[in-house]
Structures are given as structure tokens and as C-alpha cells.
mmCIF file of C-alpha atoms in Angstrom:
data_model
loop_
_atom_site.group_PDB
_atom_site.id
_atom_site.type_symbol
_atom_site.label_atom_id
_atom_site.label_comp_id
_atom_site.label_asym_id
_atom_site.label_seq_id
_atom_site.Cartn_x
_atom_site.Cartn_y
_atom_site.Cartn_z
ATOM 1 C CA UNK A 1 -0.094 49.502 35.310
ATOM 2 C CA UNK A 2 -2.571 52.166 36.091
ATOM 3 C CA UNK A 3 -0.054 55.066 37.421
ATOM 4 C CA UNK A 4 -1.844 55.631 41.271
ATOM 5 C CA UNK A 5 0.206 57.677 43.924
ATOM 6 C CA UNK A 6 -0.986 57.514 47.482
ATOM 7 C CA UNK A 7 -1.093 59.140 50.301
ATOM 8 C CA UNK A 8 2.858 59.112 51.711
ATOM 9 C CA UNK A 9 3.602 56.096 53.838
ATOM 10 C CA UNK A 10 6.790 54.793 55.277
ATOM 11 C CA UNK A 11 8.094 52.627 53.914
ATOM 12 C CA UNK A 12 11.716 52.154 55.995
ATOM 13 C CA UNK A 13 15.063 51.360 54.486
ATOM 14 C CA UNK A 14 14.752 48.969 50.931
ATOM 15 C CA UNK A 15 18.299 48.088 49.790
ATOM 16 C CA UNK A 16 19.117 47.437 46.122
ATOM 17 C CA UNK A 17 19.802 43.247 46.197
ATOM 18 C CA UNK A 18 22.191 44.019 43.453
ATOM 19 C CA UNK A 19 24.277 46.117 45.532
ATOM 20 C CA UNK A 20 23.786 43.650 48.344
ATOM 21 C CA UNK A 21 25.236 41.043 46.224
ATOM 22 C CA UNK A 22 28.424 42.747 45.713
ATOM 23 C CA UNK A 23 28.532 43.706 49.284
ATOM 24 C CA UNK A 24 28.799 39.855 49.943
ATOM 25 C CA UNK A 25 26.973 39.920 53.253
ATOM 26 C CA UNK A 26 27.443 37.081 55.189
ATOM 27 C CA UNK A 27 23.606 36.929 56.670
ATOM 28 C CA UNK A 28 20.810 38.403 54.566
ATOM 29 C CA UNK A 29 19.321 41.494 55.602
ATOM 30 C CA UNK A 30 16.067 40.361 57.881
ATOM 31 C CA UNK A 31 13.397 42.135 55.894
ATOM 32 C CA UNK A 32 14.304 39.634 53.088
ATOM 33 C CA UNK A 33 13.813 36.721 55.166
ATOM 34 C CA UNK A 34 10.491 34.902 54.852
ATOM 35 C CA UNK A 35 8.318 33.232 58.004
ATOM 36 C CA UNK A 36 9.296 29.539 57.814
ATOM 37 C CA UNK A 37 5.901 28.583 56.226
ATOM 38 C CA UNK A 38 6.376 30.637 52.877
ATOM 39 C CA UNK A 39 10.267 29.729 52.157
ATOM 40 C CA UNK A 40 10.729 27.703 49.197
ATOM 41 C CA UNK A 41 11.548 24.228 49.192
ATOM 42 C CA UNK A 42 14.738 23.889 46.817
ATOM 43 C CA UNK A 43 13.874 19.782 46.821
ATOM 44 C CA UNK A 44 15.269 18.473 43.403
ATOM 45 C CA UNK A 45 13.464 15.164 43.952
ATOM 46 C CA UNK A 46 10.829 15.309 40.794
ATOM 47 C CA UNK A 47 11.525 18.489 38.809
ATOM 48 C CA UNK A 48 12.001 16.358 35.205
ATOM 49 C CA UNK A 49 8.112 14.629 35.649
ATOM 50 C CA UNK A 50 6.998 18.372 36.614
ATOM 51 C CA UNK A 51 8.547 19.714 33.782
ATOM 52 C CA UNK A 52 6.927 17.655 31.050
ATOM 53 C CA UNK A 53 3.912 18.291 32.323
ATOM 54 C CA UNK A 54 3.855 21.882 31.316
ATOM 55 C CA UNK A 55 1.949 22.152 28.490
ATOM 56 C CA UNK A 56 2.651 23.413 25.556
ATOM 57 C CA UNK A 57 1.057 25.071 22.545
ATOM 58 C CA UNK A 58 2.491 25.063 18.870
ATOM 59 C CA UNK A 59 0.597 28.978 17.538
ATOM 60 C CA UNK A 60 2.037 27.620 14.288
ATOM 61 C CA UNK A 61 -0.748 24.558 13.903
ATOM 62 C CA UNK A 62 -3.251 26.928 15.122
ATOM 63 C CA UNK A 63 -3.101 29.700 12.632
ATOM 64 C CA UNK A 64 -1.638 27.748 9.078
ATOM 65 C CA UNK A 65 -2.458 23.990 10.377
ATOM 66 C CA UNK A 66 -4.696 21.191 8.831
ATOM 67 C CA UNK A 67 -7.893 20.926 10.198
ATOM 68 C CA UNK A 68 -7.074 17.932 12.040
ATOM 69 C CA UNK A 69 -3.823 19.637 13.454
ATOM 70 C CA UNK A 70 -6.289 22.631 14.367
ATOM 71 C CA UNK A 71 -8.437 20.757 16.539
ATOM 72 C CA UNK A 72 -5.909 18.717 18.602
ATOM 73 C CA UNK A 73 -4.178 22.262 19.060
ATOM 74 C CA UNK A 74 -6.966 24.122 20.016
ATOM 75 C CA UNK A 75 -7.951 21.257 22.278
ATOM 76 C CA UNK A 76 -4.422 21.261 24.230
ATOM 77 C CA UNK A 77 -5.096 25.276 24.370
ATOM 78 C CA UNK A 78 -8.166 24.772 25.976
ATOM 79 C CA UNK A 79 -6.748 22.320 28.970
ATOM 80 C CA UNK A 80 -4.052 24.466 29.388
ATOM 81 C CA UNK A 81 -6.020 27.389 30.436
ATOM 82 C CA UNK A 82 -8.664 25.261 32.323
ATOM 83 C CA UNK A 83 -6.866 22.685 34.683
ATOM 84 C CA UNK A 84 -3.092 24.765 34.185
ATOM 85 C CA UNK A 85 -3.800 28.351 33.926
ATOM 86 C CA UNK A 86 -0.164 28.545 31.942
ATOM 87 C CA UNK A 87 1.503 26.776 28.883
ATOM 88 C CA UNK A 88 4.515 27.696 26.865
ATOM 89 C CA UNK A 89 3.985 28.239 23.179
ATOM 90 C CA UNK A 90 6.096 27.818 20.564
ATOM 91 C CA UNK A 91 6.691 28.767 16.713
ATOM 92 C CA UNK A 92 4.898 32.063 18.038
ATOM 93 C CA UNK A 93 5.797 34.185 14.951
ATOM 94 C CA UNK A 94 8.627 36.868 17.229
ATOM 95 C CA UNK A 95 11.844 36.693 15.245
ATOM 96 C CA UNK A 96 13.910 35.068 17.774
ATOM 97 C CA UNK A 97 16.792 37.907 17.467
ATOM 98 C CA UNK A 98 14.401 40.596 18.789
ATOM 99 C CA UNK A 99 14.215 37.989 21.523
ATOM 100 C CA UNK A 100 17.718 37.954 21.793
ATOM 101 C CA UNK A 101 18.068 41.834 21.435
ATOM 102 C CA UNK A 102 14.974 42.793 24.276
ATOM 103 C CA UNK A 103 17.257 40.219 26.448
ATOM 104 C CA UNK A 104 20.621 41.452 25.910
ATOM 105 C CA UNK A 105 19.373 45.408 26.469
ATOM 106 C CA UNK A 106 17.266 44.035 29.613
ATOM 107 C CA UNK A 107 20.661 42.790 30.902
ATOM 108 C CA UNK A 108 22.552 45.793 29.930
ATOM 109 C CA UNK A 109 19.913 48.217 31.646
ATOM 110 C CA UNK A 110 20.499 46.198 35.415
ATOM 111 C CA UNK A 111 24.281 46.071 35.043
ATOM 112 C CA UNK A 112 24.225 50.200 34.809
ATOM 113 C CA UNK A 113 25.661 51.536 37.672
ATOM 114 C CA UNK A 114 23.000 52.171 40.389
ATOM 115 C CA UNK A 115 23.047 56.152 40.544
ATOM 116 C CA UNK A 116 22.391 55.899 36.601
ATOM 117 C CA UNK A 117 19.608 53.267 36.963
ATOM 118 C CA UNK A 118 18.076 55.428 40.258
ATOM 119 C CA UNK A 119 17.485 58.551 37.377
ATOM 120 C CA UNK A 120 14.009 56.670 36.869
ATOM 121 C CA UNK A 121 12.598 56.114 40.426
ATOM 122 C CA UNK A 122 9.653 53.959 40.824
ATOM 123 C CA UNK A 123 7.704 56.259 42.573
ATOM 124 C CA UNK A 124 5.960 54.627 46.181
ATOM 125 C CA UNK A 125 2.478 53.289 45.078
ATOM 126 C CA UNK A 126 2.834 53.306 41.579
ATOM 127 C CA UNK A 127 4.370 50.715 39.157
ATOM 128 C CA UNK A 128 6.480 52.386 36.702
ATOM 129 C CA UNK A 129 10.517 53.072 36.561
ATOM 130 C CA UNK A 130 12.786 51.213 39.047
ATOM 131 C CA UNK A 131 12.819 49.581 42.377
ATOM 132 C CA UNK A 132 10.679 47.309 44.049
ATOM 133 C CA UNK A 133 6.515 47.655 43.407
ATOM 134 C CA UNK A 134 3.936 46.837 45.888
ATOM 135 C CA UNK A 135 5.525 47.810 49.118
ATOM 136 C CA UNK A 136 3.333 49.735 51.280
ATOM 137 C CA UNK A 137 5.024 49.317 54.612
ATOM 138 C CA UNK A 138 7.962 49.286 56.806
ATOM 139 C CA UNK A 139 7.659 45.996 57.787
ATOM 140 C CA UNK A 140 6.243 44.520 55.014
ATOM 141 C CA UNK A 141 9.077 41.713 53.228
ATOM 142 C CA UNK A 142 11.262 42.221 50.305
ATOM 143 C CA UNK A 143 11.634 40.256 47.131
ATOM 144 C CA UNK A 144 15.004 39.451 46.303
ATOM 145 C CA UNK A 145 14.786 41.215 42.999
ATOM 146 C CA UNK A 146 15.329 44.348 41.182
ATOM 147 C CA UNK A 147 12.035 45.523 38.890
ATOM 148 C CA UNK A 148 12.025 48.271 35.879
ATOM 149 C CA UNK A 149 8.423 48.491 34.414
ATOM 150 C CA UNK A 150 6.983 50.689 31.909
ATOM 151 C CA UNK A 151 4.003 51.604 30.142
ATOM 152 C CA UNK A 152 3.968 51.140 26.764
ATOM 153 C CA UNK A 153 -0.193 51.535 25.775
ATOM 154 C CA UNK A 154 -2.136 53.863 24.688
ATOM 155 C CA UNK A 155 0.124 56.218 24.865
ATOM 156 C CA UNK A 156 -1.580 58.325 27.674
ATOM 157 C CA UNK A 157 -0.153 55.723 30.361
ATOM 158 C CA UNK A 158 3.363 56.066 29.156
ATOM 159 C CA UNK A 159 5.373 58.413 31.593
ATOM 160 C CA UNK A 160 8.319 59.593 29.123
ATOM 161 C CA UNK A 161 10.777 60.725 31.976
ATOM 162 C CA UNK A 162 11.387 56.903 32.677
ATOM 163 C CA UNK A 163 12.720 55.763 29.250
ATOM 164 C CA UNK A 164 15.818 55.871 29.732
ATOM 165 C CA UNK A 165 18.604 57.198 27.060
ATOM 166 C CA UNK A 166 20.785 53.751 28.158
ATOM 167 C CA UNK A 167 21.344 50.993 26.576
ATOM 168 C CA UNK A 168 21.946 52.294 22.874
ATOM 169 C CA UNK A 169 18.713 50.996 21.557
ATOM 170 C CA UNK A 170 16.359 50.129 24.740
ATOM 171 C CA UNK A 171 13.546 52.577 24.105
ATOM 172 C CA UNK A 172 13.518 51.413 19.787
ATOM 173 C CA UNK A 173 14.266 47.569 20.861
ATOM 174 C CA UNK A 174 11.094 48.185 23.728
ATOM 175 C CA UNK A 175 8.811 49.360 21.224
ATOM 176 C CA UNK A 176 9.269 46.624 18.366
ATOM 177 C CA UNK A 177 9.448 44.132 20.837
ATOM 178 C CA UNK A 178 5.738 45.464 22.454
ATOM 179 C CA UNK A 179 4.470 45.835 18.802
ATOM 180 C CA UNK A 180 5.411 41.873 18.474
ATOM 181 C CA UNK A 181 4.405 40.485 21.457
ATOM 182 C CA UNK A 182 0.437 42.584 21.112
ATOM 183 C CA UNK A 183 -0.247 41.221 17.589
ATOM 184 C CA UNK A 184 0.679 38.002 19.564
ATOM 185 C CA UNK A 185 -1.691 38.529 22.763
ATOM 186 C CA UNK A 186 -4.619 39.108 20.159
ATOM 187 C CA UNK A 187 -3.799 36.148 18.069
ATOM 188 C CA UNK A 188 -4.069 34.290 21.414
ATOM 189 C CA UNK A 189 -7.171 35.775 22.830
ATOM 190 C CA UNK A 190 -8.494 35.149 19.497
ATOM 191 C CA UNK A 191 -7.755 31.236 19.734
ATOM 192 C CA UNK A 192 -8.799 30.943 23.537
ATOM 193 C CA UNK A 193 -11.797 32.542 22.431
ATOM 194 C CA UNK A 194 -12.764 29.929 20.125
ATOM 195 C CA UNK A 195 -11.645 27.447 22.690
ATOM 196 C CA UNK A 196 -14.448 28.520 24.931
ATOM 197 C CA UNK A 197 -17.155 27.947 21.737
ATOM 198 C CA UNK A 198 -17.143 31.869 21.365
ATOM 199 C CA UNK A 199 -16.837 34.009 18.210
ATOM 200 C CA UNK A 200 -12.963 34.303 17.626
ATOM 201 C CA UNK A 201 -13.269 38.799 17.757
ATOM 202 C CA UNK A 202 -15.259 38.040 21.477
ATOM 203 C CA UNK A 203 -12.367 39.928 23.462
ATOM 204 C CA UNK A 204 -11.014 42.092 21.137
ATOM 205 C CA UNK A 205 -13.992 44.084 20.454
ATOM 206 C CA UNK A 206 -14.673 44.051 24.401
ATOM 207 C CA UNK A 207 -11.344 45.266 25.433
ATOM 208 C CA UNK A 208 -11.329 48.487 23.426
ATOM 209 C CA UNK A 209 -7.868 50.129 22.808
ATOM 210 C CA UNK A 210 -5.754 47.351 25.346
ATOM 211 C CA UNK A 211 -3.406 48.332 27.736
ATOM 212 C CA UNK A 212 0.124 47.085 27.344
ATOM 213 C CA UNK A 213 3.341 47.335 30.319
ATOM 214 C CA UNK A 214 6.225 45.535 30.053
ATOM 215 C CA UNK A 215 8.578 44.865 33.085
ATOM 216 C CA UNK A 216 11.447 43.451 33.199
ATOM 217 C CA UNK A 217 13.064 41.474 36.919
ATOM 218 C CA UNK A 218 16.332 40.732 37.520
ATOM 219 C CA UNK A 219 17.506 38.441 40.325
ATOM 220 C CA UNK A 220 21.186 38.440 41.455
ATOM 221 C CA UNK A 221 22.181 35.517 42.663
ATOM 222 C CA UNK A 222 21.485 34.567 46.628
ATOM 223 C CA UNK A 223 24.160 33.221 49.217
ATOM 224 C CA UNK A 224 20.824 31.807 50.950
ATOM 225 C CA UNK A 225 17.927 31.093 48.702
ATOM 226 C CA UNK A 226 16.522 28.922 50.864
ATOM 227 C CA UNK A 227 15.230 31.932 53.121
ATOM 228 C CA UNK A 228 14.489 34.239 50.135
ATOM 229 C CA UNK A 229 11.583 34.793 47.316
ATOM 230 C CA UNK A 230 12.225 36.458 44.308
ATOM 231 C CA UNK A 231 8.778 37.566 43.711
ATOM 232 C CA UNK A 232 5.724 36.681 46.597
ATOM 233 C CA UNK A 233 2.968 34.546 45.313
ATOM 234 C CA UNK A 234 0.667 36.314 43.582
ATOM 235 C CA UNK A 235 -1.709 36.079 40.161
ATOM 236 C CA UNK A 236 -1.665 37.981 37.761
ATOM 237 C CA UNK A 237 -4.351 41.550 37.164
ATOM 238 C CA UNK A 238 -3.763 41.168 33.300
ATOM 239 C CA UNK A 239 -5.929 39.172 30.768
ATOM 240 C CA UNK A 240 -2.789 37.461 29.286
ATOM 241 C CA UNK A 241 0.889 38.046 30.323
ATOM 242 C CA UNK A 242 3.666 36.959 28.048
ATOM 243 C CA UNK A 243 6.785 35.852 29.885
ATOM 244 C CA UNK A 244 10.639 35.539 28.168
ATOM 245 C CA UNK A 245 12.834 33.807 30.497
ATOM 246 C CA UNK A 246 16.773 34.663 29.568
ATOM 247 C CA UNK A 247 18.930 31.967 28.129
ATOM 248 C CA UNK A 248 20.861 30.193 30.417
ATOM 249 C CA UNK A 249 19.094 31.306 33.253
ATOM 250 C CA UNK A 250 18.634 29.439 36.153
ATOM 251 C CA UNK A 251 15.098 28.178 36.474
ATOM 252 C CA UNK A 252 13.205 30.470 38.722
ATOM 253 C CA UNK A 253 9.298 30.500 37.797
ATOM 254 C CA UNK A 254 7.415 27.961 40.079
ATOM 255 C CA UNK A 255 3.638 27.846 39.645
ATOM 256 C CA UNK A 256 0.892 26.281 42.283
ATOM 257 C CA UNK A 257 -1.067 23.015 41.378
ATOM 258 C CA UNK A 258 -2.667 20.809 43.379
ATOM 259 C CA UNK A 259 -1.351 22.786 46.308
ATOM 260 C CA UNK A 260 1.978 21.950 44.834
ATOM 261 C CA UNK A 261 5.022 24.385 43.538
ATOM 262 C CA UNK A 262 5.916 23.573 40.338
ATOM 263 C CA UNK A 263 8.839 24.602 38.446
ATOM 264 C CA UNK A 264 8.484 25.990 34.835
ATOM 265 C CA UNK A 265 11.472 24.935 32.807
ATOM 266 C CA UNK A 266 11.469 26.997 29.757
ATOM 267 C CA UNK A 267 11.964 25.412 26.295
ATOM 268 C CA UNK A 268 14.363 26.989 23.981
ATOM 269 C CA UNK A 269 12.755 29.657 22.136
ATOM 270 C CA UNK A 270 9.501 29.669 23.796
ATOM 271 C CA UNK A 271 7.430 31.936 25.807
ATOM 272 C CA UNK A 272 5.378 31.441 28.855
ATOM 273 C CA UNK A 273 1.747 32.001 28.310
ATOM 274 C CA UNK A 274 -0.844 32.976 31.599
ATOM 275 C CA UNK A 275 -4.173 33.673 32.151
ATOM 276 C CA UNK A 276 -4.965 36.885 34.402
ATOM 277 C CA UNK A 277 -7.626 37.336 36.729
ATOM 278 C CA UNK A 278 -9.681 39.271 34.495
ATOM 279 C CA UNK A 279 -9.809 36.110 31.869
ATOM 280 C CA UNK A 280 -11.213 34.327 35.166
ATOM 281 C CA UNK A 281 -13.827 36.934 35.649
ATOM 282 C CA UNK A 282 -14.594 37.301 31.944
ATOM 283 C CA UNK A 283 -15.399 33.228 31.487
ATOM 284 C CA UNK A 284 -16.746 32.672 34.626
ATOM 285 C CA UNK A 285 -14.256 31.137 36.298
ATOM 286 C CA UNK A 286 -13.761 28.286 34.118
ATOM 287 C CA UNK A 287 -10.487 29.310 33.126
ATOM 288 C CA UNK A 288 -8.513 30.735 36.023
ATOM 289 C CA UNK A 289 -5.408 32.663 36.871
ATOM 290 C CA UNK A 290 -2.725 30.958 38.741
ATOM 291 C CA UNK A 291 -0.974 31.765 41.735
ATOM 292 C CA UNK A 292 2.800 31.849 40.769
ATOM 293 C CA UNK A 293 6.060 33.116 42.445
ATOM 294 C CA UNK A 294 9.747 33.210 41.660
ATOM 295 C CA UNK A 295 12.714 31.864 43.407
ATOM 296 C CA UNK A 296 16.405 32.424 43.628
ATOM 297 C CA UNK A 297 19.895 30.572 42.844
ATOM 298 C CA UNK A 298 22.597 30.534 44.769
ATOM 299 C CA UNK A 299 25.328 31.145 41.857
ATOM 300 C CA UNK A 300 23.006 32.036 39.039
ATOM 301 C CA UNK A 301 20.998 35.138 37.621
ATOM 302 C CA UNK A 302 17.838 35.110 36.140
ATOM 303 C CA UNK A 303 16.479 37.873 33.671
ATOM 304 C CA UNK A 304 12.579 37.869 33.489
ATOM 305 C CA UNK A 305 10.839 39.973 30.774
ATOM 306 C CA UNK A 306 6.895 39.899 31.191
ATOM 307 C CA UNK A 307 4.583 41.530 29.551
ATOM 308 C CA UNK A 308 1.143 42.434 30.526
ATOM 309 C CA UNK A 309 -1.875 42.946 28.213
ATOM 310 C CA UNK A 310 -5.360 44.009 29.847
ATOM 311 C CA UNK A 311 -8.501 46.090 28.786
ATOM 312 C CA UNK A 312 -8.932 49.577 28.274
ATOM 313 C CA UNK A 313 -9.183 51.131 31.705
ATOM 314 C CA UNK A 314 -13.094 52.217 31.017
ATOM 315 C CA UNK A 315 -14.174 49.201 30.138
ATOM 316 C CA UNK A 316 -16.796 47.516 32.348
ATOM 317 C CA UNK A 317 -16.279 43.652 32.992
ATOM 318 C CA UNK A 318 -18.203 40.656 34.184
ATOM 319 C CA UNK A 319 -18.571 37.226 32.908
ATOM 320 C CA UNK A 320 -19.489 36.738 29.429
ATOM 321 C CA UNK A 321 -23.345 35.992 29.288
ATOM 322 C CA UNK A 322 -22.726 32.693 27.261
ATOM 323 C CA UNK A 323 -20.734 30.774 30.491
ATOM 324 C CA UNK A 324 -22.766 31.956 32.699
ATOM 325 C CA UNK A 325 -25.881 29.144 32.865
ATOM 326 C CA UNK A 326 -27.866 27.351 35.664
ATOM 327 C CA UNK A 327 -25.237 24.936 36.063
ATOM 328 C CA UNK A 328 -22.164 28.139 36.375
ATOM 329 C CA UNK A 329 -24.098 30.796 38.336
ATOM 330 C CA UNK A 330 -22.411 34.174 38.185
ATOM 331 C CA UNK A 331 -19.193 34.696 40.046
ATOM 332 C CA UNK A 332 -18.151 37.302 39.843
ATOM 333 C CA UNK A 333 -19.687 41.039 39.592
ATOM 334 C CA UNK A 334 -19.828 43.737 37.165
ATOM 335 C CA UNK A 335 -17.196 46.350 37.392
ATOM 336 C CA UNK A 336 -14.626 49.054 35.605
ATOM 337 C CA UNK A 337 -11.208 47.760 34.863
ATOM 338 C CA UNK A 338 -9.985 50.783 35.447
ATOM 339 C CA UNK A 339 -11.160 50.454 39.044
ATOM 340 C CA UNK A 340 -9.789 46.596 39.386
ATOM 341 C CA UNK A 341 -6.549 48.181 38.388
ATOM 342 C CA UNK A 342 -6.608 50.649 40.935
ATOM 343 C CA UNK A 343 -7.164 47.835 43.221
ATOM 344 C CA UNK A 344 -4.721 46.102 42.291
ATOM 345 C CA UNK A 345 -1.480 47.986 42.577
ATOM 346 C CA UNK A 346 -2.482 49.460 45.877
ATOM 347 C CA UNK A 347 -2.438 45.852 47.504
ATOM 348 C CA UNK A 348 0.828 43.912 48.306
ATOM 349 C CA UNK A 349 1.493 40.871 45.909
ATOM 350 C CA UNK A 350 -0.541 38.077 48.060
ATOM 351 C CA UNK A 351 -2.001 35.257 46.480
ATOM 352 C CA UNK A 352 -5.485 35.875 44.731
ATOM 353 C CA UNK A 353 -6.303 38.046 47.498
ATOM 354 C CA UNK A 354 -6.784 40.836 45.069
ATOM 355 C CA UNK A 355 -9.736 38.535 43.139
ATOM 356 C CA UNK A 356 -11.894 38.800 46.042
ATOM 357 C CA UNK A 357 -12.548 42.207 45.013
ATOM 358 C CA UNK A 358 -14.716 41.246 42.261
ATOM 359 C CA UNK A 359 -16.499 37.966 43.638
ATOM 360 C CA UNK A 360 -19.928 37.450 44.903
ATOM 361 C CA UNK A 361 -21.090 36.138 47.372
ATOM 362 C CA UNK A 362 -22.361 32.762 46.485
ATOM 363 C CA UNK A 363 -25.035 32.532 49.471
ATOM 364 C CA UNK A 364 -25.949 35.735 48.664
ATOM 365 C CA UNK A 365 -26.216 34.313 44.443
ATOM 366 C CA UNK A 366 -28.140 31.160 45.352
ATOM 367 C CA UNK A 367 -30.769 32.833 47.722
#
């Protein structure tokens, strides 16, 4: 969430899909439609066996379980973030009205009328107010999906003209929900740490003061979802994101397995746990981050609220010398996160492209 302008680039004619949606166009606008290889495949044929395979993590065995509880937890943590890459946890300790509250003044911020809403631009090459992030060309396709991201910490990465003064509440209701949902990211890494046979403080004390965004998408419904993405592929920069899906949503987060989309059906009350590239880098690639994307409905909205939580931007990362063995040769180099996040939000959303910045070259390893 590193703010990084760039040098000005063109990047043609984006319409709001919110004010497209009212329009009621009868074709969708073509920079919206996808190649025929990346649209999704709406198929309803097997969605209820993919959705119990999700797995899912009770935080409340982990931290004030028996022993017994403990282990089988902390066991289902650790195959979650090794053959899944995402899990949905529940009894996570947020009171589940500030859930209901960061939801209902997410809503209220999208449903502002656009010339209020366009008082905090997201800026071309950075990742902070609204519009659409990660568009660095004319041609490039759009995501059917209006973003509003912020930085929330330290405070130095916080850009104060794009809180906005509307909803009643947003900016208080932002900052006790981002005061929640860090104790929960270190609670979290503190667990996955111990999964991995490490000290439980392991990433805490590496990641120095952590840096914390929250954005929220919203996806109007689509007359043709069938053409459209909501978000492109992509994994995430982030050690851990936290995802709240709104109530009643339609079901929009698909992730990739086995070459396969899945989609994530979200339990009541939960949230959606992920690991970020930089926990693949840090354990040596034995837990990765997971190429994920959303997708639209034809009569339904979908409210995403996602937060991101990452190390200080001068720390310097690698893998963690305990995974890394005869067996797991290094991976992946040495570098500043500061840098990786640089990287990262200059590059359009695409897979784990963005990764490859930090992996070596395994002929070059072995010889």
C-alpha cells in the first residue's frame, strides 16, 4: 500500500461499473470483456463438495483450548496454509456488530453519489482513495468493480485528504475495526508460527512496526457475468490478509487448486484467512500464497472488506534460516519489503507474476 506515483501514462476512458449499472447497457463496454480463455465458468455442477472443503480454523481452541483441542487445531492450521493457502476462522474474538457496523458504512460509502465519492481520487499508480488500482494502460482490461483503499499503519502511510467526512462514523468505525482485525493478524502469525516448529514471537519481532491498509470492493451486479471478472487473478503482496464478505452477498471469491477455481462460500460470522507472498518467501515456500480472483452475479451485489497486514517497509526479507535445509534449498532471495512493495503496485494484478521478483534461480542455486 506503499503510496508510488509514476511517470504519467494513459490510461484511456475507465467508466464507474456502478454508473454503468444504472445506465442498463445492453452490451458491456469492450474493455470489460475478457479473452475467452480467462472468463469464468459460472458451472454450478459441484460447488457444495468444494465448499466443505474449505477449511476452517476455530482461534477459540487455539488460544483458551485443552491441550488435546490445541493440537488438532494447530494441526488443521498448519494444512490449511500448506496444501490451501486460505481457511476461514471462526470464534475470532471481533464483536460481530463492529462486523456489522464496518459493513453497513462500507455499503453506505459506494451508494454516495459519484461526484461525492470522486472527492478522494485514487491517484494513477498508487493504491489509495477511489477507483480502480493497477491499471497502467489504455488497453489494459477492467474489473467489474469499484475499489476505496486506505492506509491505516504507521501513521506516515496514511494520506488524510482521503478519509472521507461520509458516512457518519466511517473514519471512527475504520479505525476500531483496523485496531481489531491487527491484534487478530498477530494472534495468527503467532499460531502459524508455531505451526512451522518456530518460536511463537518469530514474525512479530521480524516485521517491526507492520503495515496495515484496508480496502474495501464493491461489485454491482452484471447483465453478463459470464464475460466479466470482478477482480483478475492475482496473489496477494501481504503476509496475511483478512477478508469480510457482506451478508447476503452473492458468493464471489473463487480460489485456484489443482488448476481448479474454487468457490469460497463464507460461513456466517467468519472471516477469510490468506497467506501473502511474503509468508511464501519467509518459510521457504512451504506455505504459499494463492492465486485468487472474484466474480460477478447477475442480480446480486457483493461487498468485500480486506484487509492487508505486511512488514515494515525497511525490513529486509528472505526465508527463515530454520526451513531452509539440504532437502529445501533457498528460494527465494534476500530483499527490502519496502522495495517488493514498490514492485508490486506498479505491476497489473496477474497471477504470481509479481513473486518472480524475489525467486532464484534454481540452476543457478544447485550449481
Amino acid at each position: 500500500m506503499a503510496p508510488v506515483p509514476l511517470s504519467p501514462v494513459n490510461l484511456g476512458h475507465i467508466d464507474d461499473v456502478q454508473e454503468l449499472r444504472k445506465a442498463k447497457p445492453t452490451k458491456i463496454p469492450e474493455r470489460f470483456v475478457r479473452d475467452e480463455t480467462e472468463r469464468p465458468s459460472l458451472s454450478k455442477t459441484n460447488l457444495s463438495s468444494a465448499y466443505e472443503t474449505i477449511p476452517v480454523v476455530d482461534l477459540s481452541k487455539l488460544v483458551r483450548g485443552s491441550q488435546d483441542e490445541f493440537q488438532t487445531e494447530i494441526s488443521k492450521l498448519a494444512v490449511s496454509c500448506e496444501e490451501w493457502g486460505f481457511f476461514q476462522v471462526v470464534n475470532h474474538g471481533i464483536d460481530l456488530d463492529l462486523l456489522g457496523s464496518m459493513e453497513k458504512v462500507g455499503k453506505e460509502f459506494f451508494m454516495l453519489p459519484l461526484e461525492e465519492k470522486q472527492k478522494y481520487p485514487m491517484a494513477p499508480g498508487t493504491v489509495q482513495g477511489y477507483g480502480q488500482a493497477f491499471i497502467f494502460s489504455e488497453d489494459q482490461k477492467l474489473d467489474w468493480c469499484n475499489m476505496f483503499a486506505l492506509g491505516v499503519e504507521p501513521q506516515f502511510i496514511r494520506v488524510p485528504k482521503l478519509w472521507p467526512t461520509k458516512p457518519h462514523k466511517f473514519s471512527e468505525t475504520v479505525e476500531e475495526y483496523s485496531r481489531e482485525v491487527r491484534r487478530l493478524c498477530q494472534k495468527l502469525l503467532g499460531f502459524i508460527a508455531m505451526s512451522l516448529g518456530l518460536n511463537k514471537d518469530t514474525f512479530e519481532e521480524m516485521f517491526g512496526v507492520a503495515v496495515q491498509a484496508v480496502r474495501m470492493n464493491y461489485y454491482p451486479p452484471c447483465p453478463r457475468p459470464d464475460l466479466v471478472l470482478g477482480l483478475s487473478p492475482h496473489s496477494d503482496g501481504s503476509a496475511l490478509t483478512v477478508l469480510q464478505q457482506g451478508k447476503g452477498n452473492s458468493v464471489g471469491l473463487q480460489i485456484l487448486k489443482d488448476n481448479t477455481w474454487i468457490p469460497v462460500q463464507p460461513l456466517p460470522n467468519a472471516l477469510v484467512i490468506n497467506i501473502g507472498d511474503t509468508i511464501e518467501v519467509l518459510t521457504n515456500g512451504r506455505y504459499q500464497s494463492v492465486e485468487h480472483r472474484a466474480v460477478t452475479n447477475k442480480e446480486k451485489d457483493r461487498l468485500s472488506i480486506v484487509t492487508f497486514y505486511a512488514p515494515s517497509y525497511d525490513i529486509e526479507l528472505g526465508p527463515i534460516p530454520q526451513l531452509v535445509n539440504g532437502n529445501l534449498p533457498c528460494k527465494y532471495k534476500r530483499y527490502s519489503h519496502g522495495e517488493y512493495s514498490k514492485h508490486y503496485v506498479t505491476n497489473k494484478l496477474q497471477g504470481k507474476k509479481t513473486l518472480e521478483f524475489a525467486k532464484i534461480n534454481q540452476t543457478q542455486n544447485s550449481s
